[in-house]
Structure formats: C-alpha cells, structure tokens
Tab-separated table of C-alpha atoms and ligand atoms in Angstrom:
chain	number	residue	atom	x	y	z
A	1	MET	CA	-7.622	-16.484	-35.233
A	2	GLU	CA	-10.955	-15.481	-33.701
A	3	ASN	CA	-11.876	-11.766	-33.197
A	4	GLY	CA	-8.204	-10.946	-33.670
A	5	LYS	CA	-7.262	-13.006	-30.622
A	6	VAL	CA	-4.792	-15.847	-30.813
A	7	LYS	CA	-6.498	-18.986	-29.492
A	8	ILE	CA	-4.390	-21.534	-27.660
A	9	GLY	CA	-5.451	-24.998	-26.482
A	10	VAL	CA	-3.740	-26.737	-23.590
A	11	LEU	CA	-3.979	-30.331	-22.423
A	12	THR	CA	-2.151	-32.718	-20.117
A	13	SER	CA	-1.593	-36.241	-21.365
A	14	GLY	CA	-0.205	-39.585	-20.164
A	15	GLY	CA	0.770	-40.114	-16.527
A	16	ASP	CA	0.235	-37.052	-14.369
A	17	ALA	CA	3.316	-35.402	-12.852
A	18	PRO	CA	3.701	-32.894	-10.005
A	19	GLY	CA	4.247	-29.475	-11.565
A	20	MET	CA	1.795	-29.955	-14.437
A	21	ASN	CA	-0.548	-27.490	-12.713
A	22	ALA	CA	2.232	-24.921	-12.502
A	23	ALA	CA	2.735	-25.321	-16.253
A	24	ILE	CA	-1.021	-24.926	-16.926
A	25	ARG	CA	-1.035	-21.784	-14.770
A	26	ALA	CA	1.920	-20.377	-16.716
A	27	VAL	CA	0.258	-21.107	-20.074
A	28	VAL	CA	-3.026	-19.498	-18.991
A	29	ARG	CA	-1.541	-16.428	-17.348
A	30	THR	CA	1.019	-15.819	-20.122
A	31	GLY	CA	-1.675	-16.260	-22.740
A	32	ILE	CA	-4.100	-13.877	-21.048
A	33	ASN	CA	-1.385	-11.293	-20.429
A	34	LYS	CA	-0.557	-11.415	-24.133
A	35	ASP	CA	-4.222	-11.019	-25.085
A	36	CYS	CA	-4.812	-14.625	-26.159
A	37	LYS	CA	-7.779	-16.831	-25.447
A	38	VAL	CA	-6.761	-20.032	-23.633
A	39	ILE	CA	-8.855	-23.165	-23.959
A	40	GLY	CA	-8.392	-25.983	-21.454
A	41	ILE	CA	-8.944	-29.436	-22.944
A	42	HIS	CA	-10.030	-32.098	-20.444
A	43	LYS	CA	-8.504	-35.556	-20.039
A	44	GLY	CA	-5.782	-35.306	-22.659
A	45	TYR	CA	-6.255	-36.170	-26.307
A	46	ILE	CA	-9.586	-37.893	-25.728
A	47	GLY	CA	-10.933	-34.517	-24.580
A	48	LEU	CA	-9.762	-32.994	-27.860
A	49	ILE	CA	-11.361	-35.810	-29.851
A	50	ASN	CA	-14.637	-35.317	-27.945
A	51	GLY	CA	-14.464	-31.507	-27.902
A	52	ASP	CA	-14.486	-31.558	-24.088
A	53	ILE	CA	-13.203	-28.041	-23.429
A	54	THR	CA	-13.513	-24.965	-21.177
A	55	GLU	CA	-12.120	-21.489	-21.614
A	56	LEU	CA	-9.618	-20.834	-18.824
A	57	LYS	CA	-9.472	-17.431	-17.153
A	58	SER	CA	-6.812	-16.155	-14.823
A	59	LYS	CA	-8.778	-16.991	-11.676
A	60	ASP	CA	-9.304	-20.583	-12.854
A	61	VAL	CA	-5.624	-21.203	-12.216
A	62	SER	CA	-5.422	-19.460	-8.834
A	63	ASP	CA	-3.915	-21.593	-6.074
A	64	ILE	CA	-3.056	-24.533	-8.309
A	65	MET	CA	0.736	-24.071	-8.383
A	66	ASN	CA	1.197	-26.089	-5.180
A	67	ARG	CA	-1.112	-28.907	-6.121
A	68	GLY	CA	0.130	-32.204	-7.550
A	69	GLY	CA	-1.792	-33.898	-10.359
A	70	THR	CA	-3.467	-31.883	-13.088
A	71	ILE	CA	-6.639	-29.798	-12.877
A	72	LEU	CA	-7.296	-30.646	-16.539
A	73	HIS	CA	-7.198	-34.381	-15.751
A	74	THR	CA	-5.242	-36.733	-17.951
A	75	ALA	CA	-5.453	-40.073	-19.707
A	76	ARG	CA	-3.536	-42.378	-21.949
A	77	CYS	CA	-5.379	-42.316	-25.276
A	78	PRO	CA	-5.403	-45.433	-27.492
A	79	GLU	CA	-7.534	-43.518	-30.039
A	80	MET	CA	-4.447	-41.430	-30.869
A	81	MET	CA	-2.791	-44.609	-32.162
A	82	THR	CA	-5.415	-44.808	-34.920
A	83	GLU	CA	-5.735	-42.795	-38.141
A	84	GLU	CA	-9.357	-42.085	-37.310
A	85	GLY	CA	-8.562	-40.720	-33.844
A	86	ILE	CA	-5.742	-38.500	-35.117
A	87	SER	CA	-7.870	-37.119	-37.963
A	88	ARG	CA	-10.750	-36.429	-35.599
A	89	ALA	CA	-8.440	-34.644	-33.138
A	90	ALA	CA	-7.041	-32.498	-35.975
A	91	ALA	CA	-10.557	-31.740	-37.224
A	92	ILE	CA	-11.689	-30.570	-33.761
A	93	TYR	CA	-8.559	-28.374	-33.511
A	94	ASN	CA	-9.692	-26.675	-36.718
A	95	ILE	CA	-13.341	-26.426	-35.672
A	96	LEU	CA	-12.256	-24.785	-32.399
A	97	GLY	CA	-10.184	-22.327	-34.426
A	98	LEU	CA	-7.037	-22.998	-32.423
A	99	ASP	CA	-3.757	-21.364	-33.451
A	100	GLY	CA	-1.684	-23.696	-31.311
A	101	LEU	CA	-2.031	-26.730	-29.076
A	102	ILE	CA	0.190	-27.043	-26.008
A	103	VAL	CA	0.638	-30.641	-24.898
A	104	ILE	CA	2.115	-31.252	-21.446
A	105	GLY	CA	3.170	-34.889	-21.286
A	106	GLY	CA	5.758	-37.531	-22.050
A	107	ASP	CA	7.195	-39.239	-25.073
A	108	GLY	CA	3.955	-40.981	-26.071
A	109	SER	CA	2.108	-37.668	-25.894
A	110	PHE	CA	4.733	-36.077	-28.140
A	111	ARG	CA	4.175	-38.826	-30.715
A	112	GLY	CA	0.589	-37.589	-30.727
A	113	CYS	CA	1.932	-34.052	-31.356
A	114	LYS	CA	3.966	-35.301	-34.307
A	115	ALA	CA	0.978	-37.127	-35.806
A	116	LEU	CA	-1.159	-33.987	-35.421
A	117	SER	CA	1.570	-31.754	-36.873
A	118	GLU	CA	1.402	-33.865	-40.040
A	119	ARG	CA	-2.274	-32.854	-40.290
A	120	GLY	CA	-1.710	-29.137	-40.016
A	121	VAL	CA	-1.921	-28.734	-36.233
A	122	ASN	CA	0.675	-26.488	-34.588
A	123	ALA	CA	1.608	-28.592	-31.566
A	124	ILE	CA	4.042	-27.398	-28.915
A	125	GLY	CA	5.198	-29.942	-26.327
A	126	ILE	CA	6.166	-29.347	-22.713
A	127	PRO	CA	7.999	-32.305	-21.141
A	128	GLY	CA	5.944	-33.528	-18.199
A	129	THR	CA	6.744	-36.951	-16.767
A	130	ILE	CA	8.233	-38.132	-13.503
A	131	ASP	CA	10.400	-40.596	-15.447
A	132	LEU	CA	12.844	-38.071	-17.054
A	133	ASP	CA	12.855	-40.326	-20.099
A	134	ILE	CA	12.381	-37.754	-22.857
A	135	SER	CA	15.519	-37.805	-24.972
A	136	CYS	CA	15.572	-34.207	-26.188
A	137	THR	CA	15.673	-32.638	-22.719
A	138	GLU	CA	17.735	-32.970	-19.565
A	139	TYR	CA	14.711	-32.014	-17.459
A	140	THR	CA	11.089	-33.130	-17.300
A	141	ILE	CA	8.420	-31.673	-15.017
A	142	GLY	CA	7.731	-33.930	-12.027
A	143	PHE	CA	11.068	-35.722	-11.866
A	144	ASP	CA	12.471	-33.663	-9.008
A	145	THR	CA	9.361	-34.142	-6.871
A	146	ALA	CA	9.268	-37.892	-7.573
A	147	VAL	CA	12.924	-38.269	-6.615
A	148	ASN	CA	12.375	-36.305	-3.409
A	149	THR	CA	9.370	-38.501	-2.567
A	150	GLY	CA	11.523	-41.582	-3.135
A	151	LEU	CA	14.360	-40.155	-1.065
A	152	ASP	CA	11.994	-39.271	1.770
A	153	ALA	CA	10.761	-42.886	1.774
A	154	ILE	CA	14.328	-44.209	1.781
A	155	ARG	CA	15.275	-41.992	4.724
A	156	LYS	CA	12.296	-43.268	6.694
A	157	LEU	CA	13.045	-46.871	5.788
A	158	ARG	CA	16.672	-46.362	6.779
A	159	ASP	CA	15.588	-45.477	10.344
A	160	THR	CA	13.786	-48.753	10.847
A	161	SER	CA	16.137	-50.829	8.717
A	162	SER	CA	19.218	-49.714	10.639
A	163	SER	CA	17.450	-50.135	14.004
A	164	HIS	CA	16.719	-53.784	13.139
A	165	GLU	CA	19.940	-54.316	11.174
A	166	ARG	CA	17.839	-55.395	8.216
A	167	CYS	CA	18.008	-55.126	4.470
A	168	SER	CA	15.458	-52.935	2.674
A	169	VAL	CA	14.528	-53.487	-0.946
A	170	VAL	CA	12.654	-50.460	-2.283
A	171	GLU	CA	10.862	-50.251	-5.613
A	172	MET	CA	10.629	-46.893	-7.363
A	173	MET	CA	8.422	-45.990	-10.319
A	174	GLY	CA	9.812	-46.252	-13.824
A	175	ARG	CA	8.557	-48.933	-16.164
A	176	ASP	CA	10.944	-48.215	-19.002
A	177	ALA	CA	13.504	-45.900	-17.431
A	178	GLY	CA	15.683	-46.057	-14.334
A	179	TYR	CA	16.400	-42.351	-13.762
A	180	ILE	CA	14.238	-42.109	-10.621
A	181	ALA	CA	15.733	-45.308	-9.203
A	182	MET	CA	19.289	-44.207	-10.001
A	183	TRP	CA	18.883	-40.764	-8.412
A	184	CYS	CA	17.186	-42.235	-5.338
A	185	ALA	CA	19.897	-44.879	-5.030
A	186	MET	CA	22.661	-42.283	-5.226
A	187	THR	CA	21.074	-39.767	-2.872
A	188	GLY	CA	19.730	-42.415	-0.496
A	189	GLY	CA	23.083	-44.196	-0.176
A	190	ALA	CA	21.946	-47.530	-1.655
A	191	GLU	CA	24.506	-50.221	-2.298
A	192	GLU	CA	22.767	-51.700	-5.341
A	193	VAL	CA	20.377	-50.354	-7.946
A	194	LEU	CA	18.516	-52.395	-10.519
A	195	ILE	CA	17.143	-50.491	-13.515
A	196	PRO	CA	15.427	-51.561	-16.755
A	197	GLU	CA	18.443	-50.346	-18.756
A	198	SER	CA	20.645	-52.969	-17.093
A	199	LYS	CA	18.028	-55.672	-16.716
A	200	GLY	CA	19.716	-59.073	-16.892
A	201	VAL	CA	23.171	-57.541	-16.513
A	202	ILE	CA	22.952	-57.060	-12.748
A	203	THR	CA	21.596	-60.318	-11.335
A	204	SER	CA	20.094	-61.113	-7.937
A	205	ASP	CA	23.195	-63.210	-7.199
A	206	MET	CA	25.377	-60.136	-7.734
A	207	VAL	CA	23.144	-58.128	-5.376
A	208	ILE	CA	23.458	-60.822	-2.708
A	209	GLU	CA	27.212	-60.978	-3.154
A	210	GLN	CA	27.414	-57.195	-2.684
A	211	ILE	CA	25.290	-57.322	0.478
A	212	LEU	CA	27.432	-60.071	1.984
A	213	MET	CA	30.628	-58.248	1.091
A	214	ASN	CA	29.359	-55.027	2.680
A	215	ARG	CA	28.297	-56.908	5.825
A	216	SER	CA	31.774	-58.427	6.026
A	217	LYS	CA	33.161	-54.885	5.957
A	218	GLY	CA	31.004	-53.924	8.938
A	219	LYS	CA	27.811	-52.591	7.332
A	220	ARG	CA	24.879	-53.385	9.633
A	221	HIS	CA	21.975	-52.632	7.328
A	222	ASN	CA	21.484	-52.655	3.580
A	223	LEU	CA	19.514	-50.820	0.946
A	224	VAL	CA	18.731	-52.013	-2.555
A	225	VAL	CA	16.736	-49.847	-4.988
A	226	VAL	CA	14.779	-51.505	-7.793
A	227	ALA	CA	13.000	-49.747	-10.658
A	228	GLU	CA	9.426	-50.820	-11.406
A	229	GLY	CA	10.420	-52.015	-14.887
A	230	VAL	CA	12.770	-54.607	-13.371
A	231	GLY	CA	10.071	-55.804	-10.966
A	232	GLY	CA	10.304	-58.889	-8.779
A	233	THR	CA	10.956	-56.745	-5.694
A	234	VAL	CA	9.146	-58.987	-3.194
A	235	LYS	CA	10.762	-62.094	-4.699
A	236	LEU	CA	14.195	-60.480	-4.525
A	237	ALA	CA	13.690	-59.558	-0.855
A	238	LYS	CA	12.730	-63.165	-0.071
A	239	LYS	CA	15.747	-64.528	-1.937
A	240	ILE	CA	18.107	-62.171	-0.093
A	241	GLN	CA	16.648	-63.269	3.254
A	242	ASP	CA	16.692	-66.986	2.359
A	243	ILE	CA	20.284	-66.983	1.152
A	244	THR	CA	21.932	-64.517	3.540
A	245	GLY	CA	19.812	-65.035	6.645
A	246	ILE	CA	19.520	-61.226	6.891
A	247	GLN	CA	15.953	-60.112	7.665
A	248	THR	CA	14.788	-58.347	4.506
A	249	ARG	CA	11.694	-56.255	3.828
A	250	ALA	CA	10.280	-55.091	0.496
A	251	THR	CA	8.555	-51.727	-0.039
A	252	VAL	CA	6.847	-50.764	-3.297
A	253	LEU	CA	6.168	-47.016	-3.559
A	254	GLY	CA	3.958	-47.269	-6.643
A	255	HIS	CA	1.679	-44.351	-7.449
A	256	LEU	CA	2.537	-42.584	-4.186
A	257	GLN	CA	5.511	-41.357	-6.168
A	258	ARG	CA	3.340	-39.597	-8.748
A	259	GLY	CA	1.627	-37.304	-6.245
A	260	GLY	CA	2.503	-34.587	-3.799
A	261	VAL	CA	3.303	-30.907	-3.682
A	262	PRO	CA	5.725	-30.091	-6.508
A	263	THR	CA	9.191	-28.959	-5.466
A	264	ALA	CA	10.482	-25.458	-6.233
A	265	VAL	CA	12.616	-26.929	-9.039
A	266	ASP	CA	9.541	-28.436	-10.702
A	267	CYS	CA	7.497	-25.226	-10.263
A	268	MET	CA	10.348	-23.113	-11.652
A	269	HIS	CA	10.835	-25.181	-14.820
A	270	ALA	CA	7.082	-25.655	-15.281
A	271	SER	CA	6.530	-21.894	-15.072
A	272	MET	CA	9.286	-21.100	-17.570
A	273	MET	CA	8.275	-23.871	-19.962
A	274	GLY	CA	4.613	-22.831	-19.870
A	275	TYR	CA	5.610	-19.249	-20.597
A	276	LEU	CA	7.979	-20.282	-23.409
A	277	ALA	CA	5.375	-22.531	-25.045
A	278	VAL	CA	2.942	-19.616	-25.383
A	279	LYS	CA	5.745	-17.319	-26.538
A	280	ALA	CA	6.716	-19.901	-29.185
A	281	ILE	CA	3.191	-19.839	-30.650
A	282	LEU	CA	3.107	-16.032	-30.645
A	283	ASP	CA	6.565	-15.912	-32.268
A	284	GLY	CA	5.254	-18.083	-35.120
A	285	GLU	CA	7.185	-21.202	-34.115
A	286	LYS	CA	5.672	-24.463	-35.383
A	287	ASN	CA	5.730	-27.946	-33.876
A	288	LYS	CA	8.422	-27.619	-31.260
A	289	ILE	CA	9.279	-29.171	-27.900
A	290	VAL	CA	10.368	-26.836	-25.116
A	291	ALA	CA	13.530	-28.401	-23.703
A	292	PHE	CA	16.098	-27.585	-21.029
A	293	ASN	CA	19.684	-28.467	-21.841
A	294	ARG	CA	23.054	-27.346	-20.477
A	295	GLY	CA	21.384	-24.760	-18.276
A	296	ARG	CA	19.290	-23.123	-21.010
A	297	TYR	CA	15.779	-23.460	-22.385
A	298	GLU	CA	15.505	-24.153	-26.088
A	299	LEU	CA	12.951	-25.114	-28.715
A	300	ILE	CA	13.588	-28.348	-30.590
A	301	ASP	CA	11.787	-29.395	-33.748
A	302	ILE	CA	9.379	-32.218	-32.934
A	303	ASN	CA	10.780	-34.614	-35.545
A	304	THR	CA	14.329	-34.009	-34.388
A	305	ALA	CA	13.238	-34.351	-30.759
A	306	LEU	CA	11.606	-37.707	-31.357
A	307	SER	CA	14.624	-39.077	-33.218
A	308	MET	CA	16.993	-38.321	-30.343
A	309	THR	CA	18.149	-40.908	-27.814
A	310	LYS	CA	19.671	-40.632	-24.361
A	311	LYS	CA	20.827	-43.044	-21.730
A	312	ILE	CA	21.813	-43.023	-18.106
A	313	ASP	CA	25.514	-42.413	-17.614
A	314	SER	CA	26.968	-45.776	-16.533
A	315	GLU	CA	29.354	-43.893	-14.240
A	316	TYR	CA	26.359	-43.159	-11.966
A	317	TYR	CA	26.065	-46.870	-11.295
A	318	ASP	CA	29.774	-47.164	-10.486
A	319	VAL	CA	29.586	-44.185	-8.101
A	320	VAL	CA	26.541	-45.578	-6.250
A	321	LYS	CA	28.520	-48.731	-5.542
A	322	LEU	CA	31.762	-46.916	-4.773
A	323	LEU	CA	30.116	-44.693	-2.172
A	324	SER	CA	28.026	-47.361	-0.504
A	325	ILE	CA	30.763	-48.573	1.823
B	1	F6P	O1	5.254	-42.564	-16.944
B	1	F6P	C1	5.103	-42.318	-15.606
B	1	F6P	C2	4.764	-43.582	-14.858
B	1	F6P	O2	4.464	-43.254	-13.532
B	1	F6P	C3	5.805	-44.679	-14.904
B	1	F6P	O3	6.859	-44.486	-13.991
B	1	F6P	C4	4.975	-45.879	-14.599
B	1	F6P	O4	5.588	-47.038	-15.055
B	1	F6P	C5	3.707	-45.588	-15.329
B	1	F6P	O5	3.609	-44.189	-15.426
B	1	F6P	C6	2.473	-46.132	-14.667
B	1	F6P	O6	1.376	-45.892	-15.475
B	1	F6P	P1	-0.141	-45.977	-14.979
B	1	F6P	O7	-0.377	-44.860	-14.017
B	1	F6P	O8	-0.937	-45.842	-16.211
B	1	F6P	O9	-0.280	-47.293	-14.293
C-alpha cells in the first residue's frame, strides 16, 4: 500500500470483447470512489512484464462505455507460458506496489492469474470473451454483443437467401467453443449447426440430407451455421450446391464479430463485475474469479474455477432442428 492508498492494476488480455471498456470504467470509477489508485496496464500481460503502465483517472474512462474493443489494448502473451515471464510479471507487480491485479480476459488469461497467484500476486479475474467458454461462469463479457452481431448478419442474409431461394452457410467465431454458433443458429432459425463440440458427429452428408428433407417439406431457402473451429465453410457450401443443385453461398463473419457497440446486457454485467472485482480486493479476497451463475454474481477461487468444466446442453441442438421446419 502506497501513502495509505490501495493500489489496483487492471489489464485486458487475450481476444478483445465488446464490454471490456465498460468493465475498465467500472474498475476505475469504483476504485477512485473508494480512494484507491488505479493503474492501467497496456497490452495485457506483456505490458505488466515491460512495466508499460499509466495511472487512470476518472476522466480517462469518460465516454468509453459504448466503445467496443479495449482502451488498454490487448494481446496474447506467450511470455506468460514461461517461468521467466511469470516471475518477471510478479516482480513488476511488487515493484509497482500493487495490492491487486484485475485481469479482464478468457480462460488462458486466467491461467496467467493462477500462475501469478502462486508467486504472491493477488489476481482477480473478470470473464471477458465473446466465446462464453469459461467454465466457472454462465456469462462472459462480449458474448451477448457477438451473438447479436451474428444474428443481425443472419437476418440480412435471410433476406437475400429467401429472395433467391438459396442456401446460406454462415461461419461464426469460436475456435474451441460453439456457444456463439449455437445461439445464432437457434435465434436465427437455422436448420443445422456445426460446432467444435460435435465435430465429426454431424457430417456434411447429414447436413445435406436435412436440407433436402426440409426442401421436400416446402422450405424454399436454407440456413446452416458453422463455428470457426469446425471450419471448411466454403467447401461445405460448394458440396451442398454440387450435390443438391441448390445455389449455396458461404459467408464468414470473422473478426467483424469481435467489434461493435456493446449491448446493454454486456454493459450491465461488465459494470457489475468491474465493481465487484474492486470490492473483492478491498474486502481482502484473494485470487478469485468474478462469476455470474443462476442469476447471481459470486466469487470463485481461481483454482476451483480452472478445474471446472461445462458443455453446451445437447438439447439446444435438438431444439434448433425441431424448430427449423
Ligand atoms: O477467443 C475469442 C476469439 O475471437 C475466438 O472466437 C477466435 O477463435 C479467436 O479469438 C481468434 O483469435 P485471434 O484474434 O487471435 O485471431
């Protein structure tokens, strides 16, 4: 503690997610209101390792709530996979005299928190990833915006696809997890969804069979959602067209899905989680993840959090198919 003030560091790490700025704003404003000093660390863990920091004042976070991305910038940090990098990050934490480090990021970023906690750092994680693939929490900052971006794209594609009586194959982000794809498939009225979790189980032949069956029942256009981790979207579109004779177009959303103005849901959770992360440090909590489960916020021990698993309810898949015709 420096001059009696609690000193809190904050960084964003891994892939950026809409709502991260709202979380930074909440950390800074809560901290300042509770008489803490808040230090912004640039570009994730590499900024900590290099001591690339700025003190953040209340006005530094004015007008950032509605901006996608992260004003602190972010990076994936291979150095945090090495003993040397972790030790250096912990040493800089001590040199800066921090009482807590708030990390806004995904699972990989939380592994960095765990490694630092083993070297005396008090790391508090806020789940920030569009992928929703953090096991200890039902909500991650950015997911709602990413799903709405995907749904908006689907609705636009549906206009042209139905006008031409075509099939649309749309690829959503999600290298390792299919939550975005599943939610977009359900809310966009897709008839098939291919996600990494069921890779190899749902084959392109099954997709084609479903399309032909739906056409035979009178459907005049089709929508298939593919998660990035399954890949092969353009190839799949070509195969559908070659075998069925139905004109088929592929659309890959890619990084478009990581940007944009965060939704109210993302801003709400980001604000509460930012506030709760600062409160956790002031309450003397150590090495916790702020999570949202069964309608309530909670703090989960980092080791417990990282040992948890979750998977997409297989009933979602059944319902997507059931409702598609
Ligand atoms: O983790 C978020 C995410 O957008 C994934 O959906 C995607 O697979 C990955 O990041 C892309 O990473 P990068 O921006 O480093 O290419």
